[in-house]
PDB file of C-alpha atoms in Angstrom:
ATOM      1  CA  MET J 605       0.000   0.000   0.000  1.00  0.00           C
ATOM      2  CA  LYS J 606       2.772   2.451   0.892  1.00  0.00           C
ATOM      3  CA  GLN J 607       4.610   1.793  -2.352  1.00  0.00           C
ATOM      4  CA  ILE J 608       1.417   2.277  -4.348  1.00  0.00           C
ATOM      5  CA  THR J 609       0.746   5.656  -2.726  1.00  0.00           C
ATOM      6  CA  ALA J 610       4.361   6.680  -3.300  1.00  0.00           C
ATOM      7  CA  TYR J 611       4.123   5.967  -7.021  1.00  0.00           C
ATOM      8  CA  LEU J 612       0.657   7.525  -7.185  1.00  0.00           C
ATOM      9  CA  ALA J 613       1.938  10.743  -5.616  1.00  0.00           C
ATOM     10  CA  PHE J 614       4.668  10.964  -8.258  1.00  0.00           C
ATOM     11  CA  VAL J 615       2.287  10.236 -11.144  1.00  0.00           C
ATOM     12  CA  LEU J 616      -0.203  12.817  -9.897  1.00  0.00           C
ATOM     13  CA  ALA J 617       2.525  15.442  -9.430  1.00  0.00           C
ATOM     14  CA  ALA J 618       3.626  14.883 -13.028  1.00  0.00           C
ATOM     15  CA  ALA J 619       0.041  14.940 -14.317  1.00  0.00           C
ATOM     16  CA  PHE J 620      -0.625  18.115 -12.339  1.00  0.00           C
ATOM     17  CA  ALA J 621       2.376  19.810 -13.916  1.00  0.00           C
ATOM     18  CA  LEU J 622       1.368  18.681 -17.414  1.00  0.00           C
ATOM     19  CA  SER J 623      -2.321  19.574 -17.075  1.00  0.00           C
ATOM     20  CA  PRO J 624      -1.941  23.186 -18.336  1.00  0.00           C
ATOM     21  CA  ALA J 625      -0.734  21.811 -21.679  1.00  0.00           C
ATOM     22  CA  PHE J 626      -4.052  20.050 -22.218  1.00  0.00           C
ATOM     23  CA  THR J 627      -6.408  22.763 -20.968  1.00  0.00           C
ATOM     24  CA  SER J 628      -7.272  26.265 -22.095  1.00  0.00           C
ATOM     25  CA  PRO J 629      -5.278  28.862 -20.127  1.00  0.00           C
ATOM     26  CA  PHE J 630      -7.011  30.253 -17.053  1.00  0.00           C
ATOM     27  CA  THR J 631      -6.394  33.943 -16.384  1.00  0.00           C
ATOM     28  CA  GLY J 632      -9.380  34.615 -14.170  1.00  0.00           C
ATOM     29  CA  PHE J 633     -13.106  34.092 -14.432  1.00  0.00           C
ATOM     30  CA  THR J 634     -14.571  35.353 -17.706  1.00  0.00           C
ATOM     31  CA  GLU J 635     -17.457  37.774 -18.074  1.00  0.00           C
ATOM     32  CA  ASP J 636     -19.993  35.028 -18.688  1.00  0.00           C
ATOM     33  CA  GLN J 637     -19.053  33.004 -15.600  1.00  0.00           C
ATOM     34  CA  LEU J 638     -20.400  35.478 -13.029  1.00  0.00           C
ATOM     35  CA  PRO J 639     -23.572  37.598 -12.945  1.00  0.00           C
ATOM     36  CA  ILE J 640     -21.441  40.639 -12.140  1.00  0.00           C
ATOM     37  CA  PRO J 641     -18.281  40.289 -14.276  1.00  0.00           C
ATOM     38  CA  GLN J 642     -15.041  40.515 -12.313  1.00  0.00           C
ATOM     39  CA  ILE J 643     -12.382  41.604 -14.758  1.00  0.00           C
ATOM     40  CA  ASN J 644      -9.051  42.241 -13.023  1.00  0.00           C
ATOM     41  CA  PRO J 645     -10.608  42.303  -9.531  1.00  0.00           C
ATOM     42  CA  PRO J 646      -8.533  44.106  -6.887  1.00  0.00           C
ATOM     43  CA  VAL J 647      -8.016  40.866  -4.954  1.00  0.00           C
ATOM     44  CA  GLN J 648      -6.154  39.261  -7.874  1.00  0.00           C
ATOM     45  CA  PRO J 649      -2.334  39.479  -7.721  1.00  0.00           C
ATOM     46  CA  ALA J 650      -0.345  40.953 -10.588  1.00  0.00           C
ATOM     47  CA  GLY J 651       0.293  38.536 -13.433  1.00  0.00           C
ATOM     48  CA  TYR J 652       3.964  37.952 -12.615  1.00  0.00           C
ATOM     49  CA  ALA J 653       2.995  36.293  -9.333  1.00  0.00           C
ATOM     50  CA  PHE J 654       1.568  33.260 -11.122  1.00  0.00           C
ATOM     51  CA  ALA J 655       5.063  32.357 -12.328  1.00  0.00           C
ATOM     52  CA  ILE J 656       5.451  30.646  -8.954  1.00  0.00           C
ATOM     53  CA  TRP J 657       3.588  27.689 -10.456  1.00  0.00           C
ATOM     54  CA  GLY J 658       6.643  26.761 -12.522  1.00  0.00           C
ATOM     55  CA  LEU J 659       8.697  26.290  -9.362  1.00  0.00           C
ATOM     56  CA  ILE J 660       5.862  24.483  -7.575  1.00  0.00           C
ATOM     57  CA  TYR J 661       5.310  22.035 -10.445  1.00  0.00           C
ATOM     58  CA  LEU J 662       8.988  21.186 -10.809  1.00  0.00           C
ATOM     59  CA  TRP J 663       9.630  20.848  -7.067  1.00  0.00           C
ATOM     60  CA  LEU J 664       6.595  18.595  -6.538  1.00  0.00           C
ATOM     61  CA  ILE J 665       7.771  16.305  -9.346  1.00  0.00           C
ATOM     62  CA  VAL J 666      11.262  16.081  -7.819  1.00  0.00           C
ATOM     63  CA  SER J 667       9.695  15.393  -4.425  1.00  0.00           C
ATOM     64  CA  GLY J 668       7.436  12.714  -5.820  1.00  0.00           C
ATOM     65  CA  LEU J 669      10.268  11.015  -7.701  1.00  0.00           C
ATOM     66  CA  PHE J 670      12.543  11.002  -4.648  1.00  0.00           C
ATOM     67  CA  GLY J 671       9.720   9.686  -2.490  1.00  0.00           C
ATOM     68  CA  ALA J 672       8.931   6.860  -4.908  1.00  0.00           C
ATOM     69  CA  ILE J 673      12.574   5.804  -5.171  1.00  0.00           C
ATOM     70  CA  LYS J 674      13.935   6.434  -1.671  1.00  0.00           C
ATOM     71  CA  ARG J 675      10.965   6.735   0.697  1.00  0.00           C
ATOM     72  CA  ALA J 676       8.335   4.413  -0.773  1.00  0.00           C
ATOM     73  CA  LYS J 677       7.964   2.443   2.467  1.00  0.00           C
ATOM     74  CA  ALA J 678       8.639   5.251   4.949  1.00  0.00           C
ATOM     75  CA  ASP J 679       5.906   5.757   7.533  1.00  0.00           C
ATOM     76  CA  ASP J 680       6.517   9.490   7.958  1.00  0.00           C
ATOM     77  CA  TRP J 681       6.315  10.148   4.209  1.00  0.00           C
ATOM     78  CA  HIS J 682       3.277   7.895   3.816  1.00  0.00           C
ATOM     79  CA  ARG J 683       1.263   9.755   6.440  1.00  0.00           C
ATOM     80  CA  ALA J 684       1.874  13.064   4.691  1.00  0.00           C
ATOM     81  CA  ARG J 685       1.406  11.684   1.188  1.00  0.00           C
ATOM     82  CA  LEU J 686      -2.232  10.711   1.676  1.00  0.00           C
ATOM     83  CA  PRO J 687      -3.664  14.265   1.908  1.00  0.00           C
ATOM     84  CA  LEU J 688      -1.206  15.439  -0.748  1.00  0.00           C
ATOM     85  CA  ILE J 689      -2.602  12.824  -3.126  1.00  0.00           C
ATOM     86  CA  VAL J 690      -6.107  14.187  -2.518  1.00  0.00           C
ATOM     87  CA  SER J 691      -4.946  17.716  -3.305  1.00  0.00           C
ATOM     88  CA  LEU J 692      -3.093  16.720  -6.464  1.00  0.00           C
ATOM     89  CA  ALA J 693      -5.951  14.517  -7.675  1.00  0.00           C
ATOM     90  CA  VAL J 694      -8.290  17.505  -7.498  1.00  0.00           C
ATOM     91  CA  GLY J 695      -5.624  19.756  -8.963  1.00  0.00           C
ATOM     92  CA  VAL J 696      -5.153  17.756 -12.175  1.00  0.00           C
ATOM     93  CA  PRO J 697      -8.593  18.717 -13.593  1.00  0.00           C
ATOM     94  CA  TRP J 698      -8.809  22.049 -11.764  1.00  0.00           C
ATOM     95  CA  LEU J 699      -8.044  24.277 -14.760  1.00  0.00           C
ATOM     96  CA  ALA J 700     -10.829  22.617 -16.741  1.00  0.00           C
ATOM     97  CA  ILE J 701     -13.161  23.046 -13.781  1.00  0.00           C
ATOM     98  CA  ALA J 702     -12.221  26.723 -13.429  1.00  0.00           C
ATOM     99  CA  ASN J 703     -12.912  27.375 -17.102  1.00  0.00           C
ATOM    100  CA  ALA J 704     -16.328  25.749 -16.756  1.00  0.00           C
ATOM    101  CA  SER J 705     -17.664  26.947 -13.378  1.00  0.00           C
ATOM    102  CA  ALA J 706     -16.575  29.679 -10.971  1.00  0.00           C
ATOM    103  CA  ILE J 707     -18.494  28.104  -8.091  1.00  0.00           C
ATOM    104  CA  TRP J 708     -17.015  24.637  -8.541  1.00  0.00           C
ATOM    105  CA  ALA J 709     -13.589  26.145  -9.072  1.00  0.00           C
ATOM    106  CA  THR J 710     -13.877  27.833  -5.687  1.00  0.00           C
ATOM    107  CA  ILE J 711     -15.129  24.711  -3.917  1.00  0.00           C
ATOM    108  CA  THR J 712     -12.411  22.520  -5.376  1.00  0.00           C
ATOM    109  CA  ILE J 713      -9.567  24.954  -4.735  1.00  0.00           C
ATOM    110  CA  TRP J 714     -10.554  25.017  -1.062  1.00  0.00           C
ATOM    111  CA  VAL J 715     -10.385  21.206  -1.075  1.00  0.00           C
ATOM    112  CA  MET J 716      -6.945  21.439  -2.667  1.00  0.00           C
ATOM    113  CA  ALA J 717      -5.775  24.026  -0.146  1.00  0.00           C
ATOM    114  CA  GLY J 718      -7.103  22.176   2.908  1.00  0.00           C
ATOM    115  CA  SER J 719      -5.559  18.851   1.943  1.00  0.00           C
ATOM    116  CA  ALA J 720      -2.256  20.512   0.982  1.00  0.00           C
ATOM    117  CA  VAL J 721      -2.097  22.237   4.367  1.00  0.00           C
ATOM    118  CA  LEU J 722      -2.777  18.915   6.098  1.00  0.00           C
ATOM    119  CA  ALA J 723       0.063  17.353   4.104  1.00  0.00           C
ATOM    120  CA  LEU J 724       2.345  20.164   5.266  1.00  0.00           C
ATOM    121  CA  LEU J 725       1.346  19.716   8.896  1.00  0.00           C
ATOM    122  CA  ARG J 726       2.114  16.003   8.594  1.00  0.00           C
ATOM    123  CA  ALA J 727       5.352  16.546   6.666  1.00  0.00           C
ATOM    124  CA  PRO J 728       8.352  14.510   7.863  1.00  0.00           C
ATOM    125  CA  PHE J 729      11.079  16.426   9.662  1.00  0.00           C
ATOM    126  CA  ARG J 730      13.799  14.764   7.583  1.00  0.00           C
ATOM    127  CA  ASP J 731      14.273  15.478   3.878  1.00  0.00           C
ATOM    128  CA  ARG J 732      13.039  19.008   4.460  1.00  0.00           C
ATOM    129  CA  TRP J 733      13.922  20.276   0.992  1.00  0.00           C
ATOM    130  CA  LEU J 734      12.345  17.267  -0.668  1.00  0.00           C
ATOM    131  CA  PHE J 735       8.936  17.288   1.021  1.00  0.00           C
ATOM    132  CA  GLN J 736       8.222  20.117   3.439  1.00  0.00           C
ATOM    133  CA  ALA J 737       9.615  22.869   1.216  1.00  0.00           C
ATOM    134  CA  PRO J 738       7.745  22.066  -2.017  1.00  0.00           C
ATOM    135  CA  VAL J 739       4.537  21.133  -0.224  1.00  0.00           C
ATOM    136  CA  GLY J 740       4.801  24.252   1.937  1.00  0.00           C
ATOM    137  CA  LEU J 741       5.171  26.466  -1.123  1.00  0.00           C
ATOM    138  CA  TYR J 742       2.244  24.700  -2.790  1.00  0.00           C
ATOM    139  CA  ALA J 743       0.022  24.943   0.296  1.00  0.00           C
ATOM    140  CA  GLY J 744       0.902  28.594   0.854  1.00  0.00           C
ATOM    141  CA  TRP J 745       0.004  29.625  -2.669  1.00  0.00           C
ATOM    142  CA  LEU J 746      -3.248  27.663  -2.488  1.00  0.00           C
ATOM    143  CA  THR J 747      -4.110  29.356   0.809  1.00  0.00           C
ATOM    144  CA  ALA J 748      -3.910  32.729  -0.909  1.00  0.00           C
ATOM    145  CA  ALA J 749      -5.513  31.525  -4.157  1.00  0.00           C
ATOM    146  CA  SER J 750      -8.508  30.003  -2.378  1.00  0.00           C
ATOM    147  CA  CYS J 751      -9.199  33.315  -0.631  1.00  0.00           C
ATOM    148  CA  VAL J 752      -8.885  35.158  -3.967  1.00  0.00           C
ATOM    149  CA  SER J 753     -11.317  32.768  -5.621  1.00  0.00           C
ATOM    150  CA  LEU J 754     -13.848  33.053  -2.795  1.00  0.00           C
ATOM    151  CA  ALA J 755     -13.725  36.859  -2.815  1.00  0.00           C
ATOM    152  CA  THR J 756     -14.073  37.012  -6.603  1.00  0.00           C
ATOM    153  CA  VAL J 757     -17.101  34.718  -6.659  1.00  0.00           C
ATOM    154  CA  MET J 758     -18.826  36.471  -3.766  1.00  0.00           C
ATOM    155  CA  ALA J 759     -18.373  39.851  -5.438  1.00  0.00           C
ATOM    156  CA  GLY J 760     -19.417  38.342  -8.751  1.00  0.00           C
ATOM    157  CA  TYR J 761     -22.730  37.225  -7.266  1.00  0.00           C
ATOM    158  CA  GLY J 762     -23.305  40.546  -5.519  1.00  0.00           C
ATOM    159  CA  ILE J 763     -23.134  39.050  -2.031  1.00  0.00           C
ATOM    160  CA  GLY J 764     -22.061  41.467   0.685  1.00  0.00           C
ATOM    161  CA  PRO J 765     -19.621  44.254  -0.173  1.00  0.00           C
ATOM    162  CA  LYS J 766     -18.333  45.064  -3.630  1.00  0.00           C
ATOM    163  CA  ALA J 767     -15.052  43.867  -5.113  1.00  0.00           C
ATOM    164  CA  ALA J 768     -12.839  46.179  -3.032  1.00  0.00           C
ATOM    165  CA  GLY J 769     -14.572  45.129   0.178  1.00  0.00           C
ATOM    166  CA  TRP J 770     -14.136  41.470  -0.657  1.00  0.00           C
ATOM    167  CA  ALA J 771     -10.477  42.134  -1.481  1.00  0.00           C
ATOM    168  CA  VAL J 772      -9.997  43.474   2.039  1.00  0.00           C
ATOM    169  CA  ALA J 773     -11.825  40.466   3.499  1.00  0.00           C
ATOM    170  CA  ALA J 774      -9.756  38.023   1.443  1.00  0.00           C
ATOM    171  CA  ILE J 775      -6.483  39.633   2.506  1.00  0.00           C
ATOM    172  CA  GLY J 776      -7.556  39.411   6.134  1.00  0.00           C
ATOM    173  CA  LEU J 777      -8.650  35.787   5.774  1.00  0.00           C
ATOM    174  CA  ALA J 778      -5.446  34.768   4.008  1.00  0.00           C
ATOM    175  CA  PHE J 779      -3.398  36.450   6.743  1.00  0.00           C
ATOM    176  CA  VAL J 780      -5.285  34.707   9.559  1.00  0.00           C
ATOM    177  CA  LEU J 781      -5.051  31.319   7.867  1.00  0.00           C
ATOM    178  CA  ALA J 782      -1.347  31.753   7.138  1.00  0.00           C
ATOM    179  CA  TRP J 783      -0.637  32.782  10.723  1.00  0.00           C
ATOM    180  CA  SER J 784      -2.635  29.836  12.109  1.00  0.00           C
ATOM    181  CA  VAL J 785      -0.976  27.253   9.858  1.00  0.00           C
ATOM    182  CA  HIS J 786       2.506  28.586  10.527  1.00  0.00           C
ATOM    183  CA  ARG J 787       1.811  28.540  14.249  1.00  0.00           C
ATOM    184  CA  ARG J 788       1.377  24.769  13.947  1.00  0.00           C
ATOM    185  CA  ARG J 789       4.367  24.335  11.639  1.00  0.00           C
ATOM    186  CA  ARG J 790       6.779  27.007  12.777  1.00  0.00           C
ATOM    187  CA  ASN J 791       9.734  25.624  10.837  1.00  0.00           C
ATOM    188  CA  ALA J 792       8.004  26.082   7.459  1.00  0.00           C
ATOM    189  CA  PRO J 793       8.956  29.533   6.131  1.00  0.00           C
ATOM    190  CA  GLU J 794       8.319  28.209   2.616  1.00  0.00           C
ATOM    191  CA  TYR J 795       4.606  28.250   3.384  1.00  0.00           C
ATOM    192  CA  LEU J 796       4.695  31.892   4.464  1.00  0.00           C
ATOM    193  CA  ALA J 797       6.907  32.778   1.497  1.00  0.00           C
ATOM    194  CA  ALA J 798       4.178  31.770  -0.953  1.00  0.00           C
ATOM    195  CA  VAL J 799       1.511  33.753   0.893  1.00  0.00           C
ATOM    196  CA  ILE J 800       3.833  36.767   1.035  1.00  0.00           C
ATOM    197  CA  TRP J 801       4.490  36.409  -2.700  1.00  0.00           C
ATOM    198  CA  ALA J 802       0.750  36.558  -3.373  1.00  0.00           C
ATOM    199  CA  LEU J 803       0.250  39.564  -1.084  1.00  0.00           C
ATOM    200  CA  VAL J 804       3.062  41.475  -2.769  1.00  0.00           C
ATOM    201  CA  GLY J 805       1.397  40.653  -6.073  1.00  0.00           C
ATOM    202  CA  ILE J 806      -1.805  42.257  -4.761  1.00  0.00           C
ATOM    203  CA  VAL J 807       0.184  45.322  -3.710  1.00  0.00           C
ATOM    204  CA  LEU J 808       1.606  45.765  -7.198  1.00  0.00           C
ATOM    205  CA  ALA J 809      -1.757  45.136  -8.853  1.00  0.00           C
ATOM    206  CA  ASN J 810      -3.449  47.851  -6.779  1.00  0.00           C
ATOM    207  CA  TRP J 811      -0.719  50.392  -6.144  1.00  0.00           C
ATOM    208  CA  ALA J 812      -2.043  52.886  -8.682  1.00  0.00           C
ATOM    209  CA  THR J 813      -5.755  52.111  -8.404  1.00  0.00           C
ATOM    210  CA  ASP J 814      -6.683  51.200  -4.825  1.00  0.00           C
ATOM    211  CA  GLY J 815      -4.216  52.454  -2.264  1.00  0.00           C
ATOM    212  CA  PHE J 816      -6.041  50.988   0.744  1.00  0.00           C
ATOM    213  CA  VAL J 817      -6.068  47.452  -0.645  1.00  0.00           C
ATOM    214  CA  ALA J 818      -2.400  47.802  -1.595  1.00  0.00           C
ATOM    215  CA  LEU J 819      -1.512  49.142   1.862  1.00  0.00           C
ATOM    216  CA  LEU J 820      -3.370  46.367   3.668  1.00  0.00           C
ATOM    217  CA  ALA J 821      -1.742  43.668   1.553  1.00  0.00           C
ATOM    218  CA  GLY J 822       1.655  45.280   2.095  1.00  0.00           C
ATOM    219  CA  ILE J 823       1.219  45.357   5.868  1.00  0.00           C
ATOM    220  CA  GLY J 824       0.141  41.714   5.848  1.00  0.00           C
ATOM    221  CA  ALA J 825       3.159  40.715   3.767  1.00  0.00           C
ATOM    222  CA  MET J 826       5.519  42.637   6.047  1.00  0.00           C
ATOM    223  CA  VAL J 827       4.124  41.114   9.254  1.00  0.00           C
ATOM    224  CA  LEU J 828       4.334  37.590   7.826  1.00  0.00           C
ATOM    225  CA  PHE J 829       7.878  38.276   6.603  1.00  0.00           C
ATOM    226  CA  ILE J 830       8.933  39.363  10.094  1.00  0.00           C
ATOM    227  CA  ARG J 831       7.285  36.263  11.560  1.00  0.00           C
ATOM    228  CA  ALA J 832       9.110  34.010   9.099  1.00  0.00           C
ATOM    229  CA  LEU J 833      12.455  35.584  10.012  1.00  0.00           C
ATOM    230  CA  SER J 834      11.862  35.444  13.762  1.00  0.00           C
ATOM    231  CA  SER J 835      10.492  31.911  13.965  1.00  0.00           C
ATOM    232  CA  PRO J 836      12.836  29.125  15.107  1.00  0.00           C
ATOM    233  CA  GLN J 837      13.432  27.090  11.973  1.00  0.00           C
ATOM    234  CA  GLU J 838      14.144  23.753  13.627  1.00  0.00           C
ATOM    235  CA  ASP J 839      11.406  23.654  16.272  1.00  0.00           C
ATOM    236  CA  PRO J 840       8.767  20.943  15.862  1.00  0.00           C
ATOM    237  CA  PRO J 841       5.199  22.092  15.264  1.00  0.00           C
ATOM    238  CA  ILE J 842       2.941  22.572  18.248  1.00  0.00           C
ATOM    239  CA  GLY J 843      -0.462  21.084  18.882  1.00  0.00           C
ATOM    240  CA  LEU J 844      -1.969  18.060  17.193  1.00  0.00           C
ATOM    241  CA  TYR J 845       0.918  17.300  14.860  1.00  0.00           C
ATOM    242  CA  ARG J 846       3.808  17.403  17.335  1.00  0.00           C
TER     243      ARG J 846
END
């Protein structure tokens, strides 16, 4: 069973990385996907920020390959692999889902984010750069992306505040989630790095158009950066996953 999951994790990581080649590009929800079109919503990071996916794809493949060859029977890797497999399995068709339905895209990206975070919290303490680091980066980006998707859909259906208000809410939610996850896995600055990357992307996307959103995202990024620098890198996580 452990060997099967090890090989499955590698296959899914490779399929996840290759999926953009077989799906129409996704650059945000189109006008016909939401009752109130959200074109370049303030919560969406600047385009450059999405380049992080190249690093995530490659690192997850390397991690999966190493795990299949060297850690196929390892208990600590197996425990963390199971939720990662769930996240990757949903991630393979996610671009197709996002191009078809904004609501289902939001639901599934939260599933991806939650299972990726669980994989990070269960990550083995050894082989840090071959499991915790890539999974942390992946989980951190998904934490931010899931908040962006939720805010975009809520604004697109006219629920609650308008786009700027939902941008503020999403930034706050992403910050709280990032802080909470890092509190349980204090030696995972890679997770915070991805969230910070997304927040800086929001700053640059809004600098000239919405100063308050840019300022809030900048403050969040700065606070998380200080936390990442001041956290003991080798301490075990606290709470349930100690």
